[in-house]
PDB file of C-alpha atoms in Angstrom:
ATOM      1  CA  MET T 625     -13.713 -54.518  21.433  1.00  0.00           C
ATOM      2  CA  ASN T 626     -15.916 -54.409  24.375  1.00  0.00           C
ATOM      3  CA  ARG T 627     -14.292 -56.477  27.824  1.00  0.00           C
ATOM      4  CA  THR T 628     -17.238 -58.736  29.429  1.00  0.00           C
ATOM      5  CA  HIS T 629     -17.064 -60.637  32.441  1.00  0.00           C
ATOM      6  CA  PRO T 630     -16.551 -64.354  31.988  1.00  0.00           C
ATOM      7  CA  GLU T 631     -19.956 -65.430  33.944  1.00  0.00           C
ATOM      8  CA  SER T 632     -22.052 -62.750  32.269  1.00  0.00           C
ATOM      9  CA  ASN T 633     -22.632 -60.713  29.124  1.00  0.00           C
ATOM     10  CA  THR T 634     -22.381 -57.010  30.762  1.00  0.00           C
ATOM     11  CA  PRO T 635     -19.495 -55.067  29.904  1.00  0.00           C
ATOM     12  CA  GLU T 636     -17.033 -54.668  33.261  1.00  0.00           C
ATOM     13  CA  ARG T 637     -17.001 -51.086  34.611  1.00  0.00           C
ATOM     14  CA  LYS T 638     -14.330 -49.630  36.785  1.00  0.00           C
ATOM     15  CA  GLN T 639     -15.304 -48.084  40.421  1.00  0.00           C
ATOM     16  CA  GLY T 640     -14.158 -44.608  39.848  1.00  0.00           C
ATOM     17  CA  GLY T 641     -13.933 -41.977  42.607  1.00  0.00           C
ATOM     18  CA  ARG T 642     -13.575 -42.102  46.262  1.00  0.00           C
ATOM     19  CA  PRO T 643     -14.588 -45.258  48.113  1.00  0.00           C
ATOM     20  CA  LYS T 644     -17.845 -44.622  50.467  1.00  0.00           C
ATOM     21  CA  LEU T 645     -17.205 -44.232  53.875  1.00  0.00           C
ATOM     22  CA  PRO T 646     -18.619 -46.776  56.671  1.00  0.00           C
ATOM     23  CA  ASP T 647     -21.949 -45.642  57.902  1.00  0.00           C
ATOM     24  CA  GLY T 648     -20.101 -44.637  61.268  1.00  0.00           C
ATOM     25  CA  GLU T 649     -17.953 -42.162  59.912  1.00  0.00           C
ATOM     26  CA  LYS T 650     -20.103 -40.135  57.598  1.00  0.00           C
ATOM     27  CA  ARG T 651     -20.738 -36.885  58.468  1.00  0.00           C
ATOM     28  CA  ASP T 652     -24.357 -36.459  57.225  1.00  0.00           C
ATOM     29  CA  CYS T 653     -26.062 -34.305  60.116  1.00  0.00           C
ATOM     30  CA  PRO T 654     -25.296 -30.394  59.203  1.00  0.00           C
ATOM     31  CA  VAL T 655     -25.787 -27.805  62.006  1.00  0.00           C
ATOM     32  CA  LYS T 656     -25.719 -24.312  61.293  1.00  0.00           C
ATOM     33  CA  VAL T 657     -23.692 -22.011  63.330  1.00  0.00           C
ATOM     34  CA  TYR T 658     -23.782 -18.130  63.261  1.00  0.00           C
ATOM     35  CA  PHE T 659     -20.442 -16.383  64.515  1.00  0.00           C
ATOM     36  CA  ASP T 660     -20.016 -12.353  65.346  1.00  0.00           C
ATOM     37  CA  ARG T 661     -17.712 -10.665  63.038  1.00  0.00           C
ATOM     38  CA  ALA T 662     -14.773 -10.416  65.508  1.00  0.00           C
ATOM     39  CA  ASN T 663     -14.989 -14.367  66.145  1.00  0.00           C
ATOM     40  CA  TYR T 664     -15.602 -14.767  62.528  1.00  0.00           C
ATOM     41  CA  ALA T 665     -12.506 -12.940  61.529  1.00  0.00           C
ATOM     42  CA  LYS T 666     -10.655 -15.516  63.833  1.00  0.00           C
ATOM     43  CA  LEU T 667     -11.841 -18.037  62.047  1.00  0.00           C
ATOM     44  CA  VAL T 668     -10.926 -16.653  58.837  1.00  0.00           C
ATOM     45  CA  ARG T 669      -7.305 -16.293  60.020  1.00  0.00           C
ATOM     46  CA  ARG T 670      -6.762 -19.777  61.324  1.00  0.00           C
ATOM     47  CA  SER T 671      -8.390 -21.445  58.028  1.00  0.00           C
ATOM     48  CA  LYS T 672      -5.545 -19.228  55.964  1.00  0.00           C
ATOM     49  CA  ARG T 673      -2.834 -20.127  58.332  1.00  0.00           C
ATOM     50  CA  THR T 674      -3.688 -23.810  58.280  1.00  0.00           C
ATOM     51  CA  ALA T 675      -4.597 -23.932  54.396  1.00  0.00           C
ATOM     52  CA  ARG T 676      -8.127 -25.719  55.914  1.00  0.00           C
ATOM     53  CA  PRO T 677     -11.936 -24.773  55.018  1.00  0.00           C
ATOM     54  CA  LEU T 678     -13.882 -23.019  57.757  1.00  0.00           C
ATOM     55  CA  SER T 679     -15.862 -26.292  57.995  1.00  0.00           C
ATOM     56  CA  GLU T 680     -13.089 -28.219  58.961  1.00  0.00           C
ATOM     57  CA  ILE T 681     -11.967 -26.043  61.536  1.00  0.00           C
ATOM     58  CA  VAL T 682     -14.893 -25.382  63.108  1.00  0.00           C
ATOM     59  CA  TYR T 683     -15.475 -29.371  63.084  1.00  0.00           C
ATOM     60  CA  GLU T 684     -12.488 -30.097  64.736  1.00  0.00           C
ATOM     61  CA  LEU T 685     -12.891 -27.468  67.515  1.00  0.00           C
ATOM     62  CA  ALA T 686     -16.287 -28.675  68.127  1.00  0.00           C
ATOM     63  CA  VAL T 687     -14.986 -32.340  68.483  1.00  0.00           C
ATOM     64  CA  ASN T 688     -11.325 -32.241  69.707  1.00  0.00           C
ATOM     65  CA  GLY T 689     -11.681 -28.828  71.046  1.00  0.00           C
ATOM     66  CA  TYR T 690      -8.353 -27.788  69.346  1.00  0.00           C
ATOM     67  CA  VAL T 691      -7.352 -27.460  65.927  1.00  0.00           C
ATOM     68  CA  LYS T 692      -3.718 -29.012  65.252  1.00  0.00           C
ATOM     69  CA  GLU T 693      -1.765 -26.493  63.080  1.00  0.00           C
ATOM     70  CA  PRO T 694       0.812 -27.865  60.698  1.00  0.00           C
ATOM     71  CA  LEU T 695       4.342 -27.670  60.844  1.00  0.00           C
ATOM     72  CA  SER T 696       5.931 -24.185  59.929  1.00  0.00           C
ATOM     73  CA  LYS T 697       7.970 -24.090  56.650  1.00  0.00           C
ATOM     74  CA  GLU T 698      11.190 -23.148  58.527  1.00  0.00           C
ATOM     75  CA  THR T 699      10.324 -26.129  61.489  1.00  0.00           C
ATOM     76  CA  ILE T 700      10.649 -28.838  58.119  1.00  0.00           C
ATOM     77  CA  LYS T 701      13.299 -27.000  56.964  1.00  0.00           C
ATOM     78  CA  TRP T 702      15.402 -27.641  60.508  1.00  0.00           C
ATOM     79  CA  LEU T 703      13.745 -31.372  60.764  1.00  0.00           C
ATOM     80  CA  ARG T 704      15.312 -32.203  57.190  1.00  0.00           C
ATOM     81  CA  ALA T 705      18.549 -30.110  58.244  1.00  0.00           C
ATOM     82  CA  LEU T 706      18.478 -32.392  61.518  1.00  0.00           C
ATOM     83  CA  ALA T 707      18.002 -35.826  59.332  1.00  0.00           C
ATOM     84  CA  GLY T 708      20.860 -35.316  57.156  1.00  0.00           C
ATOM     85  CA  MET T 709      23.031 -34.473  60.421  1.00  0.00           C
ATOM     86  CA  ALA T 710      21.885 -37.477  61.710  1.00  0.00           C
ATOM     87  CA  ASN T 711      23.209 -39.429  58.506  1.00  0.00           C
ATOM     88  CA  ASN T 712      26.192 -37.781  58.460  1.00  0.00           C
ATOM     89  CA  LEU T 713      26.857 -38.970  62.137  1.00  0.00           C
ATOM     90  CA  ASN T 714      26.037 -42.430  61.386  1.00  0.00           C
ATOM     91  CA  GLN T 715      28.499 -42.232  58.672  1.00  0.00           C
ATOM     92  CA  LEU T 716      31.096 -40.896  61.209  1.00  0.00           C
ATOM     93  CA  ALA T 717      30.289 -43.523  63.350  1.00  0.00           C
ATOM     94  CA  HIS T 718      31.218 -46.453  60.567  1.00  0.00           C
ATOM     95  CA  LEU T 719      34.544 -44.356  59.756  1.00  0.00           C
ATOM     96  CA  GLY T 720      35.181 -44.409  63.607  1.00  0.00           C
ATOM     97  CA  HIS T 721      34.722 -48.328  63.706  1.00  0.00           C
ATOM     98  CA  ILE T 722      37.232 -48.727  60.676  1.00  0.00           C
ATOM     99  CA  HIS T 723      39.667 -46.026  61.544  1.00  0.00           C
ATOM    100  CA  GLY T 724      39.476 -45.552  65.099  1.00  0.00           C
ATOM    101  CA  PRO T 725      37.876 -42.886  67.151  1.00  0.00           C
ATOM    102  CA  GLN T 726      40.715 -40.181  66.663  1.00  0.00           C
ATOM    103  CA  TYR T 727      40.416 -40.434  63.059  1.00  0.00           C
ATOM    104  CA  ILE T 728      36.623 -38.642  63.540  1.00  0.00           C
ATOM    105  CA  ALA T 729      37.258 -36.995  66.695  1.00  0.00           C
ATOM    106  CA  ASP T 730      36.947 -33.337  65.289  1.00  0.00           C
ATOM    107  CA  ASP T 731      34.320 -33.794  62.904  1.00  0.00           C
ATOM    108  CA  ASN T 732      32.318 -35.718  65.415  1.00  0.00           C
ATOM    109  CA  LYS T 733      32.897 -32.635  67.886  1.00  0.00           C
ATOM    110  CA  ARG T 734      31.459 -30.030  65.180  1.00  0.00           C
ATOM    111  CA  LEU T 735      28.619 -32.038  64.087  1.00  0.00           C
ATOM    112  CA  SER T 736      27.391 -32.607  67.881  1.00  0.00           C
ATOM    113  CA  GLY T 737      27.758 -28.969  68.404  1.00  0.00           C
ATOM    114  CA  GLU T 738      25.748 -28.366  65.289  1.00  0.00           C
ATOM    115  CA  ILE T 739      22.919 -30.824  66.057  1.00  0.00           C
ATOM    116  CA  SER T 740      22.472 -29.515  69.463  1.00  0.00           C
ATOM    117  CA  GLY T 741      22.306 -26.020  68.241  1.00  0.00           C
ATOM    118  CA  LEU T 742      19.415 -26.889  66.090  1.00  0.00           C
ATOM    119  CA  ILE T 743      17.525 -29.303  68.741  1.00  0.00           C
ATOM    120  CA  VAL T 744      17.748 -25.864  71.210  1.00  0.00           C
ATOM    121  CA  LYS T 745      15.952 -23.967  67.719  1.00  0.00           C
ATOM    122  CA  LEU T 746      13.236 -26.699  67.486  1.00  0.00           C
ATOM    123  CA  ASN T 747      12.521 -26.709  71.077  1.00  0.00           C
ATOM    124  CA  GLU T 748      12.111 -22.923  70.609  1.00  0.00           C
ATOM    125  CA  GLN T 749       9.928 -23.371  68.105  1.00  0.00           C
ATOM    126  CA  LEU T 750       7.633 -25.765  69.337  1.00  0.00           C
TER     127      LEU T 750
END
């Protein structure tokens, strides 16, 4: 069965693919750049480290003056652990409101020490 638009007899077609960029954001002016071998090797290493193409790295350096590097897997792991500890701390606060602060004192002290240690590690990493 052929679907047609109610006002015309032409079949409906879905727009496929990525939407077009506005004229101001479209990159349509190429620039050819040559590098010596040492600087090219630096770019290739940075490309592998950030998992981004060379053209994107050169563009970011030319426009912004720096390339924002992604967080390391270890840092992401620490941030997830910190989020879990924050959730546990909220649960302890809830229990403290119900049973009183003495009920959670030991757990609170242990957890706050772990959180402090993790924040120190994150500060050293960043």
